[in-house]
Amino acid sequence: MDIYQQFIHKSRYARWLETENRRETWAETVKRYFDFFEKHLKGKTGVKSSRKELEQAVLNMDIMPSMRSLMTAGEALERDNVAGYNCAYLAVNRPRAFDECLFILMCGTGVGFSVERREVEKLPEVPDELFDTDTMIHVADSKIGWAKSYKELIHMLYSGQIPKWDLSKIRKAGERLKTFGGRSSGREPLDNLFRFTVETFKQSKGRKLSSIECHDLMCKVAEIVVVGGVRRSALISLSNLTDERMRKAKSGQWWLDNTQRALSNNSVVYTEAPDVNIFLKEWMSLIESKSGERGIFNRMAAKKQ
């Protein structure tokens, strides 16, 4: 391994060995991965007979398994199988999309999502009025606890209620996460997400959330998934060619007022060959934004792969 590879391994994939007060070596990380899957797949495949050859190939970096599995293999992956996948996809077409995104990202898996018109139009309308209530959301200190509490918040907002929330059970920032690895980000990020969500719903009373509002909520979800000061989330956002708000999501000084948008790479969805003028307009927007976005995703070509 060169110095850069060593840094990436130590900072992203090497687990902390409590008894030895150090991080894993590369060989120990690879062994942990194969130990887990040999046990997990016992009796289902011939993994044991092929382990030696495969393990040596990974050690030499001739091949690589799922990097999320390499990071989480062991108790963390045993507990949440989602943590074994590099990436996932969901359409923002129902309220559950937001808390599902939070859980998937907290498991270390990247999320591609769609805020295309045909998807976000399926969301219910936000009530005409939102009322403060004494209902308290008690947040458990776990991935599923965070996701369930966010699900409850979204549900209550769609019911016209603004609840209170209790984050007292969440461990303090900097405390070690023994199962998943890294350190706790504390209570502040989740509190920020809840406040941002409430404000977004207040701005959309009496109508459905727009594509850019859905996009910003998903980005804010990703913004809070930080472990020990290290970003642990990745998003790709898909939107319509004619969506002007999404086209300009990363134009101007967006990083001052909408810092959450840094968490997503944005791409426009082409469902048919575009008119040359429309294509050039989109291309000029990409250049003028100076962010290199939106990228291009051709759904027709993807179906042929």
PDB file of C-alpha atoms in Angstrom:
ATOM      1  CA  MET A   1       0.000   0.000   0.000  1.00  0.00           C
ATOM      2  CA  ASP A   2       1.156   3.520  -0.726  1.00  0.00           C
ATOM      3  CA  ILE A   3       0.682   6.317   1.845  1.00  0.00           C
ATOM      4  CA  TYR A   4      -2.656   7.463   0.405  1.00  0.00           C
ATOM      5  CA  GLN A   5      -4.060   3.920   0.407  1.00  0.00           C
ATOM      6  CA  GLN A   6      -2.910   3.472   3.997  1.00  0.00           C
ATOM      7  CA  PHE A   7      -4.679   6.682   5.023  1.00  0.00           C
ATOM      8  CA  ILE A   8      -7.957   5.644   3.367  1.00  0.00           C
ATOM      9  CA  HIS A   9      -7.803   2.216   4.980  1.00  0.00           C
ATOM     10  CA  LYS A  10      -7.025   3.507   8.470  1.00  0.00           C
ATOM     11  CA  SER A  11      -9.547   6.363   8.369  1.00  0.00           C
ATOM     12  CA  ARG A  12     -12.457   4.539   6.686  1.00  0.00           C
ATOM     13  CA  TYR A  13     -12.195   0.773   6.997  1.00  0.00           C
ATOM     14  CA  ALA A  14      -9.906  -0.265   9.857  1.00  0.00           C
ATOM     15  CA  ARG A  15     -11.843  -1.141  13.027  1.00  0.00           C
ATOM     16  CA  TRP A  16     -10.578  -0.136  16.457  1.00  0.00           C
ATOM     17  CA  LEU A  17      -9.184  -3.052  18.490  1.00  0.00           C
ATOM     18  CA  GLU A  18     -10.122  -2.176  22.052  1.00  0.00           C
ATOM     19  CA  THR A  19      -7.922  -4.792  23.722  1.00  0.00           C
ATOM     20  CA  GLU A  20      -4.821  -3.710  21.793  1.00  0.00           C
ATOM     21  CA  ASN A  21      -5.549   0.036  21.748  1.00  0.00           C
ATOM     22  CA  ARG A  22      -4.942   0.352  18.000  1.00  0.00           C
ATOM     23  CA  ARG A  23      -6.592   0.079  14.600  1.00  0.00           C
ATOM     24  CA  GLU A  24      -6.540  -3.011  12.407  1.00  0.00           C
ATOM     25  CA  THR A  25      -3.828  -3.697   9.885  1.00  0.00           C
ATOM     26  CA  TRP A  26      -4.923  -4.299   6.283  1.00  0.00           C
ATOM     27  CA  ALA A  27      -4.450  -8.054   6.734  1.00  0.00           C
ATOM     28  CA  GLU A  28      -6.657  -8.001   9.852  1.00  0.00           C
ATOM     29  CA  THR A  29      -9.398  -6.072   8.047  1.00  0.00           C
ATOM     30  CA  VAL A  30      -9.435  -8.601   5.212  1.00  0.00           C
ATOM     31  CA  LYS A  31      -9.433 -11.511   7.683  1.00  0.00           C
ATOM     32  CA  ARG A  32     -12.391 -10.006   9.570  1.00  0.00           C
ATOM     33  CA  TYR A  33     -14.321  -9.758   6.300  1.00  0.00           C
ATOM     34  CA  PHE A  34     -13.688 -13.376   5.303  1.00  0.00           C
ATOM     35  CA  ASP A  35     -14.239 -14.693   8.834  1.00  0.00           C
ATOM     36  CA  PHE A  36     -17.673 -13.066   8.847  1.00  0.00           C
ATOM     37  CA  PHE A  37     -18.794 -14.366   5.469  1.00  0.00           C
ATOM     38  CA  GLU A  38     -17.416 -17.860   6.015  1.00  0.00           C
ATOM     39  CA  LYS A  39     -19.627 -18.085   9.104  1.00  0.00           C
ATOM     40  CA  HIS A  40     -22.561 -16.203   7.563  1.00  0.00           C
ATOM     41  CA  LEU A  41     -22.657 -18.359   4.408  1.00  0.00           C
ATOM     42  CA  LYS A  42     -21.846 -21.665   6.086  1.00  0.00           C
ATOM     43  CA  GLY A  43     -23.742 -24.499   4.429  1.00  0.00           C
ATOM     44  CA  LYS A  44     -25.002 -22.265   1.619  1.00  0.00           C
ATOM     45  CA  THR A  45     -21.972 -21.939  -0.661  1.00  0.00           C
ATOM     46  CA  GLY A  46     -18.518 -23.359  -1.162  1.00  0.00           C
ATOM     47  CA  VAL A  47     -16.947 -20.238   0.324  1.00  0.00           C
ATOM     48  CA  LYS A  48     -14.573 -22.185   2.579  1.00  0.00           C
ATOM     49  CA  SER A  49     -12.972 -24.051  -0.315  1.00  0.00           C
ATOM     50  CA  SER A  50     -12.354 -20.862  -2.285  1.00  0.00           C
ATOM     51  CA  ARG A  51     -11.464 -18.600   0.648  1.00  0.00           C
ATOM     52  CA  LYS A  52      -7.686 -18.904   0.407  1.00  0.00           C
ATOM     53  CA  GLU A  53      -7.567 -17.821  -3.233  1.00  0.00           C
ATOM     54  CA  LEU A  54     -10.087 -14.999  -2.777  1.00  0.00           C
ATOM     55  CA  GLU A  55      -8.516 -13.700   0.427  1.00  0.00           C
ATOM     56  CA  GLN A  56      -5.093 -13.516  -1.177  1.00  0.00           C
ATOM     57  CA  ALA A  57      -6.537 -11.625  -4.151  1.00  0.00           C
ATOM     58  CA  VAL A  58      -8.136  -9.035  -1.836  1.00  0.00           C
ATOM     59  CA  LEU A  59      -4.942  -8.742   0.223  1.00  0.00           C
ATOM     60  CA  ASN A  60      -3.050  -7.983  -2.978  1.00  0.00           C
ATOM     61  CA  MET A  61      -5.856  -5.575  -4.032  1.00  0.00           C
ATOM     62  CA  ASP A  62      -6.332  -7.489  -7.272  1.00  0.00           C
ATOM     63  CA  ILE A  63     -10.061  -7.538  -6.510  1.00  0.00           C
ATOM     64  CA  MET A  64     -12.273  -5.800  -3.947  1.00  0.00           C
ATOM     65  CA  PRO A  65     -15.494  -6.839  -2.230  1.00  0.00           C
ATOM     66  CA  SER A  66     -18.247  -4.403  -1.248  1.00  0.00           C
ATOM     67  CA  MET A  67     -16.336  -1.685   0.569  1.00  0.00           C
ATOM     68  CA  ARG A  68     -19.282  -1.178   2.925  1.00  0.00           C
ATOM     69  CA  SER A  69     -19.039  -4.847   3.885  1.00  0.00           C
ATOM     70  CA  LEU A  70     -15.310  -4.445   4.379  1.00  0.00           C
ATOM     71  CA  MET A  71     -16.045  -1.637   6.818  1.00  0.00           C
ATOM     72  CA  THR A  72     -18.916  -3.296   8.715  1.00  0.00           C
ATOM     73  CA  ALA A  73     -18.257  -7.066   8.567  1.00  0.00           C
ATOM     74  CA  GLY A  74     -18.755  -8.446  12.062  1.00  0.00           C
ATOM     75  CA  GLU A  75     -21.328  -7.466  14.666  1.00  0.00           C
ATOM     76  CA  ALA A  76     -22.408  -4.311  12.793  1.00  0.00           C
ATOM     77  CA  LEU A  77     -23.230  -6.194   9.577  1.00  0.00           C
ATOM     78  CA  GLU A  78     -24.786  -9.062  11.531  1.00  0.00           C
ATOM     79  CA  ARG A  79     -27.174  -6.572  13.117  1.00  0.00           C
ATOM     80  CA  ASP A  80     -28.072  -4.547   9.994  1.00  0.00           C
ATOM     81  CA  ASN A  81     -27.705  -6.287   6.637  1.00  0.00           C
ATOM     82  CA  VAL A  82     -28.255  -2.937   4.881  1.00  0.00           C
ATOM     83  CA  ALA A  83     -24.722  -2.049   6.012  1.00  0.00           C
ATOM     84  CA  GLY A  84     -23.312  -4.514   3.474  1.00  0.00           C
ATOM     85  CA  TYR A  85     -24.408  -2.602   0.379  1.00  0.00           C
ATOM     86  CA  ASN A  86     -22.437   0.104  -1.389  1.00  0.00           C
ATOM     87  CA  CYS A  87     -25.533   1.882  -2.675  1.00  0.00           C
ATOM     88  CA  ALA A  88     -29.331   1.914  -2.758  1.00  0.00           C
ATOM     89  CA  TYR A  89     -32.103   3.765  -4.598  1.00  0.00           C
ATOM     90  CA  LEU A  90     -35.499   5.155  -3.692  1.00  0.00           C
ATOM     91  CA  ALA A  91     -38.033   7.540  -5.169  1.00  0.00           C
ATOM     92  CA  VAL A  92     -39.321  10.387  -3.014  1.00  0.00           C
ATOM     93  CA  ASN A  93     -42.967   9.517  -3.600  1.00  0.00           C
ATOM     94  CA  ARG A  94     -44.177   8.787  -0.061  1.00  0.00           C
ATOM     95  CA  PRO A  95     -43.455  10.204   3.402  1.00  0.00           C
ATOM     96  CA  ARG A  96     -41.465   7.113   4.420  1.00  0.00           C
ATOM     97  CA  ALA A  97     -38.768   7.988   1.869  1.00  0.00           C
ATOM     98  CA  PHE A  98     -37.199  10.485   4.275  1.00  0.00           C
ATOM     99  CA  ASP A  99     -36.737   8.232   7.308  1.00  0.00           C
ATOM    100  CA  GLU A 100     -35.746   5.289   5.093  1.00  0.00           C
ATOM    101  CA  CYS A 101     -33.020   7.465   3.595  1.00  0.00           C
ATOM    102  CA  LEU A 102     -31.797   8.343   7.091  1.00  0.00           C
ATOM    103  CA  PHE A 103     -31.578   4.701   8.154  1.00  0.00           C
ATOM    104  CA  ILE A 104     -29.840   3.578   4.945  1.00  0.00           C
ATOM    105  CA  LEU A 105     -27.276   6.375   5.166  1.00  0.00           C
ATOM    106  CA  MET A 106     -26.605   5.659   8.845  1.00  0.00           C
ATOM    107  CA  CYS A 107     -25.792   2.089   7.815  1.00  0.00           C
ATOM    108  CA  GLY A 108     -23.057   3.506   5.574  1.00  0.00           C
ATOM    109  CA  THR A 109     -24.836   2.846   2.284  1.00  0.00           C
ATOM    110  CA  GLY A 110     -25.056   5.529  -0.388  1.00  0.00           C
ATOM    111  CA  VAL A 111     -28.503   6.593  -1.635  1.00  0.00           C
ATOM    112  CA  GLY A 112     -29.609   7.544  -5.109  1.00  0.00           C
ATOM    113  CA  PHE A 113     -33.028   9.191  -5.130  1.00  0.00           C
ATOM    114  CA  SER A 114     -35.509  10.746  -7.523  1.00  0.00           C
ATOM    115  CA  VAL A 115     -37.363  14.033  -7.095  1.00  0.00           C
ATOM    116  CA  GLU A 116     -38.806  13.815 -10.585  1.00  0.00           C
ATOM    117  CA  ARG A 117     -42.250  15.366 -10.981  1.00  0.00           C
ATOM    118  CA  ARG A 118     -43.999  12.023 -11.420  1.00  0.00           C
ATOM    119  CA  GLU A 119     -42.626  10.935  -8.030  1.00  0.00           C
ATOM    120  CA  VAL A 120     -43.022  13.970  -5.753  1.00  0.00           C
ATOM    121  CA  GLU A 121     -46.575  14.540  -7.010  1.00  0.00           C
ATOM    122  CA  LYS A 122     -47.535  11.312  -5.221  1.00  0.00           C
ATOM    123  CA  LEU A 123     -46.755  12.875  -1.838  1.00  0.00           C
ATOM    124  CA  PRO A 124     -49.712  14.111   0.241  1.00  0.00           C
ATOM    125  CA  GLU A 125     -50.421  17.799   0.696  1.00  0.00           C
ATOM    126  CA  VAL A 126     -49.102  19.591   3.753  1.00  0.00           C
ATOM    127  CA  PRO A 127     -52.073  20.807   5.866  1.00  0.00           C
ATOM    128  CA  ASP A 128     -53.193  24.440   5.616  1.00  0.00           C
ATOM    129  CA  GLU A 129     -52.187  24.991   9.238  1.00  0.00           C
ATOM    130  CA  LEU A 130     -49.573  23.473  11.545  1.00  0.00           C
ATOM    131  CA  PHE A 131     -50.223  23.652  15.286  1.00  0.00           C
ATOM    132  CA  ASP A 132     -47.763  23.329  18.169  1.00  0.00           C
ATOM    133  CA  THR A 133     -48.583  20.350  20.400  1.00  0.00           C
ATOM    134  CA  ASP A 134     -47.310  18.941  23.686  1.00  0.00           C
ATOM    135  CA  THR A 135     -46.691  15.547  22.083  1.00  0.00           C
ATOM    136  CA  MET A 136     -43.113  14.474  22.794  1.00  0.00           C
ATOM    137  CA  ILE A 137     -40.967  12.366  20.480  1.00  0.00           C
ATOM    138  CA  HIS A 138     -38.474  10.402  22.583  1.00  0.00           C
ATOM    139  CA  VAL A 139     -35.416   9.538  20.490  1.00  0.00           C
ATOM    140  CA  ALA A 140     -33.599   6.280  21.220  1.00  0.00           C
ATOM    141  CA  ASP A 141     -29.804   6.252  20.836  1.00  0.00           C
ATOM    142  CA  SER A 142     -29.524   3.934  17.832  1.00  0.00           C
ATOM    143  CA  LYS A 143     -29.784   4.030  14.048  1.00  0.00           C
ATOM    144  CA  ILE A 144     -33.299   2.626  14.120  1.00  0.00           C
ATOM    145  CA  GLY A 145     -34.155   4.997  16.980  1.00  0.00           C
ATOM    146  CA  TRP A 146     -33.155   8.052  14.945  1.00  0.00           C
ATOM    147  CA  ALA A 147     -35.028   6.789  11.874  1.00  0.00           C
ATOM    148  CA  LYS A 148     -38.196   5.951  13.828  1.00  0.00           C
ATOM    149  CA  SER A 149     -38.233   9.359  15.484  1.00  0.00           C
ATOM    150  CA  TYR A 150     -37.854  11.086  12.119  1.00  0.00           C
ATOM    151  CA  LYS A 151     -40.667   8.948  10.719  1.00  0.00           C
ATOM    152  CA  GLU A 152     -42.838  10.078  13.635  1.00  0.00           C
ATOM    153  CA  LEU A 153     -41.963  13.746  13.059  1.00  0.00           C
ATOM    154  CA  ILE A 154     -42.847  13.570   9.344  1.00  0.00           C
ATOM    155  CA  HIS A 155     -46.112  11.752  10.135  1.00  0.00           C
ATOM    156  CA  MET A 156     -47.134  14.372  12.689  1.00  0.00           C
ATOM    157  CA  LEU A 157     -46.307  17.263  10.367  1.00  0.00           C
ATOM    158  CA  TYR A 158     -48.485  15.728   7.662  1.00  0.00           C
ATOM    159  CA  SER A 159     -51.193  15.510  10.344  1.00  0.00           C
ATOM    160  CA  GLY A 160     -50.899  19.237  11.027  1.00  0.00           C
ATOM    161  CA  GLN A 161     -49.027  18.900  14.326  1.00  0.00           C
ATOM    162  CA  ILE A 162     -45.629  20.220  15.412  1.00  0.00           C
ATOM    163  CA  PRO A 163     -44.353  18.028  18.251  1.00  0.00           C
ATOM    164  CA  LYS A 164     -41.577  18.542  20.764  1.00  0.00           C
ATOM    165  CA  TRP A 165     -38.637  16.153  20.898  1.00  0.00           C
ATOM    166  CA  ASP A 166     -36.435  14.734  23.634  1.00  0.00           C
ATOM    167  CA  LEU A 167     -32.840  13.951  22.626  1.00  0.00           C
ATOM    168  CA  SER A 168     -31.543  13.310  26.152  1.00  0.00           C
ATOM    169  CA  LYS A 169     -30.867   9.606  25.525  1.00  0.00           C
ATOM    170  CA  ILE A 170     -28.454  10.325  22.666  1.00  0.00           C
ATOM    171  CA  ARG A 171     -24.847   9.942  23.768  1.00  0.00           C
ATOM    172  CA  LYS A 172     -22.625  13.005  23.815  1.00  0.00           C
ATOM    173  CA  ALA A 173     -20.514  14.057  20.863  1.00  0.00           C
ATOM    174  CA  GLY A 174     -17.190  12.255  20.722  1.00  0.00           C
ATOM    175  CA  GLU A 175     -18.242   9.104  22.571  1.00  0.00           C
ATOM    176  CA  ARG A 176     -17.146   5.886  20.889  1.00  0.00           C
ATOM    177  CA  LEU A 177     -19.552   3.861  18.732  1.00  0.00           C
ATOM    178  CA  LYS A 178     -18.336   0.397  19.638  1.00  0.00           C
ATOM    179  CA  THR A 179     -20.432  -1.682  17.224  1.00  0.00           C
ATOM    180  CA  PHE A 180     -20.414   0.401  14.054  1.00  0.00           C
ATOM    181  CA  GLY A 181     -17.128   2.184  14.656  1.00  0.00           C
ATOM    182  CA  GLY A 182     -16.224   5.856  14.881  1.00  0.00           C
ATOM    183  CA  ARG A 183     -17.512   8.390  17.375  1.00  0.00           C
ATOM    184  CA  SER A 184     -20.912   9.884  18.122  1.00  0.00           C
ATOM    185  CA  SER A 185     -21.874  13.188  16.509  1.00  0.00           C
ATOM    186  CA  GLY A 186     -24.028  14.015  19.527  1.00  0.00           C
ATOM    187  CA  ARG A 187     -27.507  15.534  19.654  1.00  0.00           C
ATOM    188  CA  GLU A 188     -27.038  18.725  17.663  1.00  0.00           C
ATOM    189  CA  PRO A 189     -27.168  17.245  14.118  1.00  0.00           C
ATOM    190  CA  LEU A 190     -30.509  15.488  14.685  1.00  0.00           C
ATOM    191  CA  ASP A 191     -31.930  18.570  16.378  1.00  0.00           C
ATOM    192  CA  ASN A 192     -30.876  20.623  13.340  1.00  0.00           C
ATOM    193  CA  LEU A 193     -32.584  18.132  11.010  1.00  0.00           C
ATOM    194  CA  PHE A 194     -35.824  18.267  12.993  1.00  0.00           C
ATOM    195  CA  ARG A 195     -35.836  22.080  13.031  1.00  0.00           C
ATOM    196  CA  PHE A 196     -35.036  22.270   9.313  1.00  0.00           C
ATOM    197  CA  THR A 197     -37.849  19.833   8.543  1.00  0.00           C
ATOM    198  CA  VAL A 198     -40.396  21.778  10.584  1.00  0.00           C
ATOM    199  CA  GLU A 199     -39.414  25.025   8.833  1.00  0.00           C
ATOM    200  CA  THR A 200     -39.647  23.362   5.415  1.00  0.00           C
ATOM    201  CA  PHE A 201     -43.171  22.154   6.160  1.00  0.00           C
ATOM    202  CA  LYS A 202     -44.170  25.592   7.457  1.00  0.00           C
ATOM    203  CA  GLN A 203     -43.074  27.087   4.134  1.00  0.00           C
ATOM    204  CA  SER A 204     -45.192  24.598   2.175  1.00  0.00           C
ATOM    205  CA  LYS A 205     -48.519  24.796   4.044  1.00  0.00           C
ATOM    206  CA  GLY A 206     -51.541  24.065   1.879  1.00  0.00           C
ATOM    207  CA  ARG A 207     -49.598  22.413  -0.939  1.00  0.00           C
ATOM    208  CA  LYS A 208     -47.307  19.515  -1.707  1.00  0.00           C
ATOM    209  CA  LEU A 209     -43.572  19.685  -1.130  1.00  0.00           C
ATOM    210  CA  SER A 210     -41.771  20.814  -4.274  1.00  0.00           C
ATOM    211  CA  SER A 211     -38.933  18.902  -5.891  1.00  0.00           C
ATOM    212  CA  ILE A 212     -36.309  21.284  -4.476  1.00  0.00           C
ATOM    213  CA  GLU A 213     -37.829  21.037  -0.986  1.00  0.00           C
ATOM    214  CA  CYS A 214     -37.751  17.238  -1.150  1.00  0.00           C
ATOM    215  CA  HIS A 215     -34.193  17.438  -2.446  1.00  0.00           C
ATOM    216  CA  ASP A 216     -33.147  19.730   0.404  1.00  0.00           C
ATOM    217  CA  LEU A 217     -34.753  17.463   3.018  1.00  0.00           C
ATOM    218  CA  MET A 218     -32.858  14.464   1.654  1.00  0.00           C
ATOM    219  CA  CYS A 219     -29.633  16.487   1.633  1.00  0.00           C
ATOM    220  CA  LYS A 220     -30.233  17.656   5.212  1.00  0.00           C
ATOM    221  CA  VAL A 221     -30.735  14.033   6.236  1.00  0.00           C
ATOM    222  CA  ALA A 222     -27.351  13.232   4.700  1.00  0.00           C
ATOM    223  CA  GLU A 223     -25.715  16.235   6.350  1.00  0.00           C
ATOM    224  CA  ILE A 224     -26.306  14.834   9.834  1.00  0.00           C
ATOM    225  CA  VAL A 225     -24.736  11.440   9.059  1.00  0.00           C
ATOM    226  CA  VAL A 226     -21.296  12.298  10.366  1.00  0.00           C
ATOM    227  CA  VAL A 227     -19.206   9.984  12.542  1.00  0.00           C
ATOM    228  CA  GLY A 228     -16.331  11.485  14.476  1.00  0.00           C
ATOM    229  CA  GLY A 229     -16.255  14.498  12.198  1.00  0.00           C
ATOM    230  CA  VAL A 230     -16.018  12.311   9.075  1.00  0.00           C
ATOM    231  CA  ARG A 231     -18.723  12.526   6.409  1.00  0.00           C
ATOM    232  CA  ARG A 232     -20.342   9.090   6.096  1.00  0.00           C
ATOM    233  CA  SER A 233     -23.023   9.780   3.511  1.00  0.00           C
ATOM    234  CA  ALA A 234     -23.301   9.978  -0.269  1.00  0.00           C
ATOM    235  CA  LEU A 235     -26.277  11.002  -2.421  1.00  0.00           C
ATOM    236  CA  ILE A 236     -27.189  11.203  -6.095  1.00  0.00           C
ATOM    237  CA  SER A 237     -30.309  13.231  -6.912  1.00  0.00           C
ATOM    238  CA  LEU A 238     -32.265  12.732 -10.149  1.00  0.00           C
ATOM    239  CA  SER A 239     -34.619  15.415 -11.496  1.00  0.00           C
ATOM    240  CA  ASN A 240     -36.555  16.396 -14.617  1.00  0.00           C
ATOM    241  CA  LEU A 241     -34.948  18.166 -17.552  1.00  0.00           C
ATOM    242  CA  THR A 242     -37.568  20.930 -17.304  1.00  0.00           C
ATOM    243  CA  ASP A 243     -37.154  21.453 -13.535  1.00  0.00           C
ATOM    244  CA  GLU A 244     -35.695  24.954 -13.381  1.00  0.00           C
ATOM    245  CA  ARG A 245     -35.300  24.971  -9.580  1.00  0.00           C
ATOM    246  CA  MET A 246     -33.268  21.777  -9.602  1.00  0.00           C
ATOM    247  CA  ARG A 247     -31.255  22.998 -12.586  1.00  0.00           C
ATOM    248  CA  LYS A 248     -30.126  25.974 -10.501  1.00  0.00           C
ATOM    249  CA  ALA A 249     -29.772  24.128  -7.178  1.00  0.00           C
ATOM    250  CA  LYS A 250     -26.001  24.594  -7.280  1.00  0.00           C
ATOM    251  CA  SER A 251     -25.821  27.923  -9.064  1.00  0.00           C
ATOM    252  CA  GLY A 252     -24.734  31.146  -7.411  1.00  0.00           C
ATOM    253  CA  GLN A 253     -23.551  31.130  -3.787  1.00  0.00           C
ATOM    254  CA  TRP A 254     -25.688  28.168  -2.761  1.00  0.00           C
ATOM    255  CA  TRP A 255     -23.073  27.115  -0.177  1.00  0.00           C
ATOM    256  CA  LEU A 256     -23.934  30.137   1.992  1.00  0.00           C
ATOM    257  CA  ASP A 257     -27.682  29.600   2.411  1.00  0.00           C
ATOM    258  CA  ASN A 258     -28.054  25.934   1.459  1.00  0.00           C
ATOM    259  CA  THR A 259     -24.957  24.168   2.740  1.00  0.00           C
ATOM    260  CA  GLN A 260     -26.827  20.848   2.786  1.00  0.00           C
ATOM    261  CA  ARG A 261     -26.782  20.789  -1.024  1.00  0.00           C
ATOM    262  CA  ALA A 262     -23.084  19.928  -0.939  1.00  0.00           C
ATOM    263  CA  LEU A 263     -24.075  16.413   0.146  1.00  0.00           C
ATOM    264  CA  SER A 264     -25.594  15.436  -3.202  1.00  0.00           C
ATOM    265  CA  ASN A 265     -24.400  15.058  -6.759  1.00  0.00           C
ATOM    266  CA  ASN A 266     -27.256  16.139  -9.040  1.00  0.00           C
ATOM    267  CA  SER A 267     -28.146  14.685 -12.427  1.00  0.00           C
ATOM    268  CA  VAL A 268     -30.876  15.408 -14.955  1.00  0.00           C
ATOM    269  CA  VAL A 269     -32.878  12.448 -16.282  1.00  0.00           C
ATOM    270  CA  TYR A 270     -33.188  12.106 -20.049  1.00  0.00           C
ATOM    271  CA  THR A 271     -36.122   9.902 -21.063  1.00  0.00           C
ATOM    272  CA  GLU A 272     -35.794  10.628 -24.781  1.00  0.00           C
ATOM    273  CA  ALA A 273     -33.367  12.288 -27.162  1.00  0.00           C
ATOM    274  CA  PRO A 274     -33.621  16.019 -26.355  1.00  0.00           C
ATOM    275  CA  ASP A 275     -34.064  18.880 -28.775  1.00  0.00           C
ATOM    276  CA  VAL A 276     -30.635  20.398 -29.432  1.00  0.00           C
ATOM    277  CA  ASN A 277     -31.679  23.800 -28.042  1.00  0.00           C
ATOM    278  CA  ILE A 278     -32.918  22.237 -24.803  1.00  0.00           C
ATOM    279  CA  PHE A 279     -29.736  20.200 -24.500  1.00  0.00           C
ATOM    280  CA  LEU A 280     -27.536  23.260 -25.044  1.00  0.00           C
ATOM    281  CA  LYS A 281     -29.516  25.218 -22.439  1.00  0.00           C
ATOM    282  CA  GLU A 282     -28.874  22.485 -19.893  1.00  0.00           C
ATOM    283  CA  TRP A 283     -25.212  22.285 -20.886  1.00  0.00           C
ATOM    284  CA  MET A 284     -24.741  26.044 -20.528  1.00  0.00           C
ATOM    285  CA  SER A 285     -26.392  25.890 -17.106  1.00  0.00           C
ATOM    286  CA  LEU A 286     -23.850  23.248 -16.088  1.00  0.00           C
ATOM    287  CA  ILE A 287     -20.977  25.456 -17.233  1.00  0.00           C
ATOM    288  CA  GLU A 288     -22.307  28.648 -15.657  1.00  0.00           C
ATOM    289  CA  SER A 289     -22.956  26.981 -12.297  1.00  0.00           C
ATOM    290  CA  LYS A 290     -19.197  26.295 -11.992  1.00  0.00           C
ATOM    291  CA  SER A 291     -20.133  23.205  -9.979  1.00  0.00           C
ATOM    292  CA  GLY A 292     -20.179  20.785 -12.908  1.00  0.00           C
ATOM    293  CA  GLU A 293     -23.841  20.021 -12.243  1.00  0.00           C
ATOM    294  CA  ARG A 294     -26.371  18.822 -13.191  1.00  0.00           C
ATOM    295  CA  GLY A 295     -24.831  15.702 -14.644  1.00  0.00           C
ATOM    296  CA  ILE A 296     -26.546  13.576 -17.294  1.00  0.00           C
ATOM    297  CA  PHE A 297     -28.418  10.319 -16.692  1.00  0.00           C
ATOM    298  CA  ASN A 298     -29.915   8.671 -19.776  1.00  0.00           C
ATOM    299  CA  ARG A 299     -32.685   6.330 -18.616  1.00  0.00           C
ATOM    300  CA  MET A 300     -33.110   4.882 -22.108  1.00  0.00           C
ATOM    301  CA  ALA A 301     -29.459   3.876 -22.269  1.00  0.00           C
ATOM    302  CA  ALA A 302     -29.589   2.460 -18.730  1.00  0.00           C
ATOM    303  CA  LYS A 303     -32.452   0.130 -19.700  1.00  0.00           C
ATOM    304  CA  LYS A 304     -30.340  -1.290 -22.521  1.00  0.00           C
ATOM    305  CA  GLN A 305     -27.394  -2.171 -20.282  1.00  0.00           C
TER     306      GLN A 305
END
